[in-house]
Amino acid sequence: MNLIFLGAPGAGKGTLAARLSKEYGIPQISTGDIFRAAVKQGSELGRKVQGIMEKGELVPDSLTVELVEERLAQADAQNGYILDGFPRTIAQADALASFQKIDMAINFNTSDEVVIRRLSGRRVCRSCGAIYHVENMPPKFEGKCDKCGGELYTRDDDTIESIKNRLRVYKDQTEPLIEYYRGKGLLRDIDSSTSPEESFSQIKSLLLVGFFGLGE
Ligand code: AP5
Ligand code: MG
């Protein structure tokens, strides 16, 4: 199954993609994670995207599309994948359609208030990338990852100015993809303002209906 997770920053795409990837054995492909890894390594790509990401702007389409095309050609993506944070513009969606067949785009619905609260309390593991929230999903020991013991940090783009800009950019450039995929009959909606468990069960129901013809 070739899936897209669509939704505002902080809607919970990364949290749910990690769970689904573990349960279904298909890779989570997050363009944001790929760019952050490049910044951490200090590679040429990392140097190009660092400032853009901190401000909450979008990395140019050509760079992003090339990277995703290469990633999707790898062996682990041949039996399905979850695209988390890609596509984010109509141009990216058109490019994707020229080299991949998408089965479903799941739209994470939530409000600005919820995402601002979620992003202001988010902490991420520097070593394994696991996602926490100081109130909603706190680690067992403050500042330490439950999974690998790594240090938890606040993303450079989780400042209030960058969050507001990311929301603006989302509305201008990414939200039109909802109608784009609805028009192709591929869009499915979930209410992602609920708990991760509830959001996860909504996604599993969609997949059961869409891929296995079960229930409604
Ligand atoms: P990216 O890394 O994709 O960031 P984003 O879209 O802003 O989304 P987030 O990762 O912030 O949110 P999320 O929906 O994954 O939420 P999460 O699960 O972490 O992109 C970063 C940057 O890279 C972009 O700004 C851009 O510069 C660049 N970029 C990336 N892709 C690009 C592209 N295609 N084109 C161009 N540029 C690109 O959850 C958030 C918090 O809420 C966490 O603390 C979590 O614990 C908590 N939480 C999650 N779900 C729940 C729940 N159900 N209940 C309670 N709390 C919850
Ligand atoms: Mg994410």
PDB file of C-alpha atoms in Angstrom, residues 51-210:
ATOM      1  CA  GLY A  51      17.942  28.234   7.058  1.00  0.00           C
ATOM      2  CA  ILE A  52      14.819  27.423   5.034  1.00  0.00           C
ATOM      3  CA  MET A  53      13.648  24.904   7.643  1.00  0.00           C
ATOM      4  CA  GLU A  54      14.346  27.120  10.639  1.00  0.00           C
ATOM      5  CA  LYS A  55      12.099  29.816   9.141  1.00  0.00           C
ATOM      6  CA  GLY A  56       9.408  27.262   8.319  1.00  0.00           C
ATOM      7  CA  GLU A  57       9.568  27.843   4.550  1.00  0.00           C
ATOM      8  CA  LEU A  58       9.478  25.037   1.976  1.00  0.00           C
ATOM      9  CA  VAL A  59      12.585  23.504   0.442  1.00  0.00           C
ATOM     10  CA  PRO A  60      12.487  23.983  -3.387  1.00  0.00           C
ATOM     11  CA  ASP A  61      10.338  21.416  -5.212  1.00  0.00           C
ATOM     12  CA  SER A  62      13.101  20.211  -7.555  1.00  0.00           C
ATOM     13  CA  LEU A  63      15.409  19.261  -4.677  1.00  0.00           C
ATOM     14  CA  THR A  64      12.641  17.565  -2.702  1.00  0.00           C
ATOM     15  CA  VAL A  65      11.207  15.603  -5.631  1.00  0.00           C
ATOM     16  CA  GLU A  66      14.616  14.258  -6.682  1.00  0.00           C
ATOM     17  CA  LEU A  67      15.310  13.083  -3.161  1.00  0.00           C
ATOM     18  CA  VAL A  68      11.940  11.298  -2.846  1.00  0.00           C
ATOM     19  CA  GLU A  69      12.259   9.662  -6.265  1.00  0.00           C
ATOM     20  CA  GLU A  70      15.623   8.204  -5.227  1.00  0.00           C
ATOM     21  CA  ARG A  71      14.301   7.077  -1.851  1.00  0.00           C
ATOM     22  CA  LEU A  72      11.264   5.341  -3.377  1.00  0.00           C
ATOM     23  CA  ALA A  73      13.503   3.390  -5.754  1.00  0.00           C
ATOM     24  CA  GLN A  74      15.148   1.623  -2.803  1.00  0.00           C
ATOM     25  CA  ALA A  75      14.363  -2.032  -2.100  1.00  0.00           C
ATOM     26  CA  ASP A  76      12.436  -1.511   1.164  1.00  0.00           C
ATOM     27  CA  ALA A  77       9.858   0.730  -0.560  1.00  0.00           C
ATOM     28  CA  GLN A  78       8.795  -1.781  -3.211  1.00  0.00           C
ATOM     29  CA  ASN A  79       5.949  -3.290  -1.148  1.00  0.00           C
ATOM     30  CA  GLY A  80       4.483  -0.051   0.098  1.00  0.00           C
ATOM     31  CA  TYR A  81       5.383   3.027   2.104  1.00  0.00           C
ATOM     32  CA  ILE A  82       4.043   5.942   4.102  1.00  0.00           C
ATOM     33  CA  LEU A  83       4.966   9.361   2.736  1.00  0.00           C
ATOM     34  CA  ASP A  84       5.008  11.672   5.772  1.00  0.00           C
ATOM     35  CA  GLY A  85       5.201  15.354   4.785  1.00  0.00           C
ATOM     36  CA  PHE A  86       5.433  14.825   1.020  1.00  0.00           C
ATOM     37  CA  PRO A  87       3.963  16.034  -1.291  1.00  0.00           C
ATOM     38  CA  ARG A  88       3.439  19.551   0.040  1.00  0.00           C
ATOM     39  CA  THR A  89       2.727  21.456  -3.190  1.00  0.00           C
ATOM     40  CA  ILE A  90       0.691  20.712  -6.308  1.00  0.00           C
ATOM     41  CA  ALA A  91       3.952  20.602  -8.316  1.00  0.00           C
ATOM     42  CA  GLN A  92       5.312  17.909  -5.961  1.00  0.00           C
ATOM     43  CA  ALA A  93       2.062  15.925  -6.248  1.00  0.00           C
ATOM     44  CA  ASP A  94       2.146  16.089 -10.055  1.00  0.00           C
ATOM     45  CA  ALA A  95       5.777  14.966 -10.082  1.00  0.00           C
ATOM     46  CA  LEU A  96       4.995  12.083  -7.713  1.00  0.00           C
ATOM     47  CA  ALA A  97       2.136  10.936  -9.958  1.00  0.00           C
ATOM     48  CA  SER A  98       4.590  10.695 -12.858  1.00  0.00           C
ATOM     49  CA  PHE A  99       6.679   7.996 -11.155  1.00  0.00           C
ATOM     50  CA  GLN A 100       4.444   6.339  -8.506  1.00  0.00           C
ATOM     51  CA  LYS A 101       0.905   5.049  -8.119  1.00  0.00           C
ATOM     52  CA  ILE A 102      -0.627   6.302  -4.873  1.00  0.00           C
ATOM     53  CA  ASP A 103      -3.385   4.210  -3.258  1.00  0.00           C
ATOM     54  CA  MET A 104      -4.651   6.536  -0.526  1.00  0.00           C
ATOM     55  CA  ALA A 105      -4.037  10.010   0.929  1.00  0.00           C
ATOM     56  CA  ILE A 106      -5.049  10.251   4.587  1.00  0.00           C
ATOM     57  CA  ASN A 107      -5.903  13.773   5.696  1.00  0.00           C
ATOM     58  CA  PHE A 108      -5.265  14.583   9.379  1.00  0.00           C
ATOM     59  CA  ASN A 109      -7.932  17.105  10.456  1.00  0.00           C
ATOM     60  CA  THR A 110      -7.298  19.242  13.503  1.00  0.00           C
ATOM     61  CA  SER A 111      -7.374  22.877  14.650  1.00  0.00           C
ATOM     62  CA  ASP A 112      -4.661  25.563  14.867  1.00  0.00           C
ATOM     63  CA  GLU A 113      -5.045  25.670  18.677  1.00  0.00           C
ATOM     64  CA  VAL A 114      -4.332  21.944  18.959  1.00  0.00           C
ATOM     65  CA  VAL A 115      -1.261  22.054  16.702  1.00  0.00           C
ATOM     66  CA  ILE A 116       0.213  25.061  18.485  1.00  0.00           C
ATOM     67  CA  ARG A 117      -0.162  23.270  21.838  1.00  0.00           C
ATOM     68  CA  ARG A 118       1.316  20.079  20.418  1.00  0.00           C
ATOM     69  CA  LEU A 119       4.303  21.732  18.753  1.00  0.00           C
ATOM     70  CA  SER A 120       5.176  23.927  21.729  1.00  0.00           C
ATOM     71  CA  GLY A 121       5.450  20.818  23.929  1.00  0.00           C
ATOM     72  CA  ARG A 122       7.124  18.477  21.436  1.00  0.00           C
ATOM     73  CA  ARG A 123      10.451  16.832  22.281  1.00  0.00           C
ATOM     74  CA  VAL A 124      12.369  14.588  19.868  1.00  0.00           C
ATOM     75  CA  CYS A 125      15.135  12.049  20.521  1.00  0.00           C
ATOM     76  CA  ARG A 126      18.446  13.180  19.051  1.00  0.00           C
ATOM     77  CA  SER A 127      19.530   9.569  18.467  1.00  0.00           C
ATOM     78  CA  CYS A 128      16.506   7.607  17.212  1.00  0.00           C
ATOM     79  CA  GLY A 129      13.996  10.368  16.327  1.00  0.00           C
ATOM     80  CA  ALA A 130      11.219   9.095  18.667  1.00  0.00           C
ATOM     81  CA  ILE A 131       8.600  11.799  19.299  1.00  0.00           C
ATOM     82  CA  TYR A 132       7.312  12.851  22.743  1.00  0.00           C
ATOM     83  CA  HIS A 133       5.170  15.596  24.226  1.00  0.00           C
ATOM     84  CA  VAL A 134       5.825  17.060  27.656  1.00  0.00           C
ATOM     85  CA  GLU A 135       2.149  16.631  28.663  1.00  0.00           C
ATOM     86  CA  ASN A 136       0.452  14.270  26.182  1.00  0.00           C
ATOM     87  CA  MET A 137       3.221  11.710  25.772  1.00  0.00           C
ATOM     88  CA  PRO A 138       5.924  12.368  28.348  1.00  0.00           C
ATOM     89  CA  PRO A 139       9.011  10.143  28.545  1.00  0.00           C
ATOM     90  CA  LYS A 140       9.435   8.024  31.710  1.00  0.00           C
ATOM     91  CA  PHE A 141      12.505  10.064  32.698  1.00  0.00           C
ATOM     92  CA  GLU A 142      12.581  13.765  31.846  1.00  0.00           C
ATOM     93  CA  GLY A 143      14.869  14.598  28.923  1.00  0.00           C
ATOM     94  CA  LYS A 144      15.658  10.922  28.123  1.00  0.00           C
ATOM     95  CA  CYS A 145      14.283   8.707  25.357  1.00  0.00           C
ATOM     96  CA  ASP A 146      12.389   5.627  26.635  1.00  0.00           C
ATOM     97  CA  LYS A 147      13.496   3.616  23.600  1.00  0.00           C
ATOM     98  CA  CYS A 148      17.251   4.274  23.401  1.00  0.00           C
ATOM     99  CA  GLY A 149      18.180   6.542  26.330  1.00  0.00           C
ATOM    100  CA  GLY A 150      19.108   9.343  23.879  1.00  0.00           C
ATOM    101  CA  GLU A 151      18.838  13.037  24.721  1.00  0.00           C
ATOM    102  CA  LEU A 152      15.490  14.735  23.987  1.00  0.00           C
ATOM    103  CA  TYR A 153      15.578  18.149  22.326  1.00  0.00           C
ATOM    104  CA  THR A 154      13.225  20.824  20.946  1.00  0.00           C
ATOM    105  CA  ARG A 155      13.307  21.111  17.140  1.00  0.00           C
ATOM    106  CA  ASP A 156      14.817  24.382  15.835  1.00  0.00           C
ATOM    107  CA  ASP A 157      11.562  25.083  13.956  1.00  0.00           C
ATOM    108  CA  ASP A 158       9.338  24.630  17.029  1.00  0.00           C
ATOM    109  CA  THR A 159       9.586  28.314  17.961  1.00  0.00           C
ATOM    110  CA  ILE A 160       6.314  30.256  18.003  1.00  0.00           C
ATOM    111  CA  GLU A 161       7.355  32.411  14.966  1.00  0.00           C
ATOM    112  CA  SER A 162       8.308  29.386  12.892  1.00  0.00           C
ATOM    113  CA  ILE A 163       5.179  27.465  13.933  1.00  0.00           C
ATOM    114  CA  LYS A 164       2.983  30.380  12.804  1.00  0.00           C
ATOM    115  CA  ASN A 165       4.836  30.619   9.499  1.00  0.00           C
ATOM    116  CA  ARG A 166       4.582  26.831   8.944  1.00  0.00           C
ATOM    117  CA  LEU A 167       0.824  27.071   9.465  1.00  0.00           C
ATOM    118  CA  ARG A 168       0.634  29.933   6.940  1.00  0.00           C
ATOM    119  CA  VAL A 169       2.738  28.029   4.404  1.00  0.00           C
ATOM    120  CA  TYR A 170       0.600  24.923   4.981  1.00  0.00           C
ATOM    121  CA  LYS A 171      -2.613  26.848   4.242  1.00  0.00           C
ATOM    122  CA  ASP A 172      -1.219  28.537   1.128  1.00  0.00           C
ATOM    123  CA  GLN A 173       0.678  25.694  -0.467  1.00  0.00           C
ATOM    124  CA  THR A 174      -0.303  22.339   1.012  1.00  0.00           C
ATOM    125  CA  GLU A 175      -3.995  22.573   1.868  1.00  0.00           C
ATOM    126  CA  PRO A 176      -4.967  22.658  -1.854  1.00  0.00           C
ATOM    127  CA  LEU A 177      -3.758  19.043  -2.002  1.00  0.00           C
ATOM    128  CA  ILE A 178      -6.850  17.993  -0.047  1.00  0.00           C
ATOM    129  CA  GLU A 179      -9.074  18.843  -3.033  1.00  0.00           C
ATOM    130  CA  TYR A 180      -6.418  17.549  -5.452  1.00  0.00           C
ATOM    131  CA  TYR A 181      -6.575  14.055  -3.923  1.00  0.00           C
ATOM    132  CA  ARG A 182     -10.321  14.229  -3.280  1.00  0.00           C
ATOM    133  CA  GLY A 183     -10.770  14.880  -7.005  1.00  0.00           C
ATOM    134  CA  LYS A 184      -8.824  11.709  -7.764  1.00  0.00           C
ATOM    135  CA  GLY A 185     -10.997   9.700  -5.335  1.00  0.00           C
ATOM    136  CA  LEU A 186      -7.980   8.962  -3.117  1.00  0.00           C
ATOM    137  CA  LEU A 187      -8.659  11.192  -0.102  1.00  0.00           C
ATOM    138  CA  ARG A 188      -9.766   9.794   3.268  1.00  0.00           C
ATOM    139  CA  ASP A 189     -10.238  11.923   6.385  1.00  0.00           C
ATOM    140  CA  ILE A 190      -9.473  11.277  10.029  1.00  0.00           C
ATOM    141  CA  ASP A 191     -10.075  13.417  13.094  1.00  0.00           C
ATOM    142  CA  SER A 192      -6.546  13.773  14.461  1.00  0.00           C
ATOM    143  CA  SER A 193      -7.457  15.968  17.405  1.00  0.00           C
ATOM    144  CA  THR A 194      -8.194  12.745  19.291  1.00  0.00           C
ATOM    145  CA  SER A 195      -5.671  10.584  21.194  1.00  0.00           C
ATOM    146  CA  PRO A 196      -2.965   8.763  19.204  1.00  0.00           C
ATOM    147  CA  GLU A 197      -4.738   5.448  19.956  1.00  0.00           C
ATOM    148  CA  GLU A 198      -8.044   6.749  18.590  1.00  0.00           C
ATOM    149  CA  SER A 199      -6.364   8.273  15.492  1.00  0.00           C
ATOM    150  CA  PHE A 200      -4.524   5.002  14.911  1.00  0.00           C
ATOM    151  CA  SER A 201      -7.731   2.977  15.028  1.00  0.00           C
ATOM    152  CA  GLN A 202      -9.387   5.385  12.535  1.00  0.00           C
ATOM    153  CA  ILE A 203      -6.473   4.821  10.130  1.00  0.00           C
ATOM    154  CA  LYS A 204      -6.600   1.046  10.547  1.00  0.00           C
ATOM    155  CA  SER A 205     -10.347   1.049   9.780  1.00  0.00           C
ATOM    156  CA  LEU A 206      -9.677   3.033   6.577  1.00  0.00           C
ATOM    157  CA  LEU A 207      -7.006   0.558   5.523  1.00  0.00           C
ATOM    158  CA  LEU A 208      -9.227  -2.451   6.267  1.00  0.00           C
ATOM    159  CA  VAL A 209     -11.971  -1.012   4.086  1.00  0.00           C
ATOM    160  CA  GLY A 210      -9.638   0.272   1.354  1.00  0.00           C
TER     161      GLY A 210
END
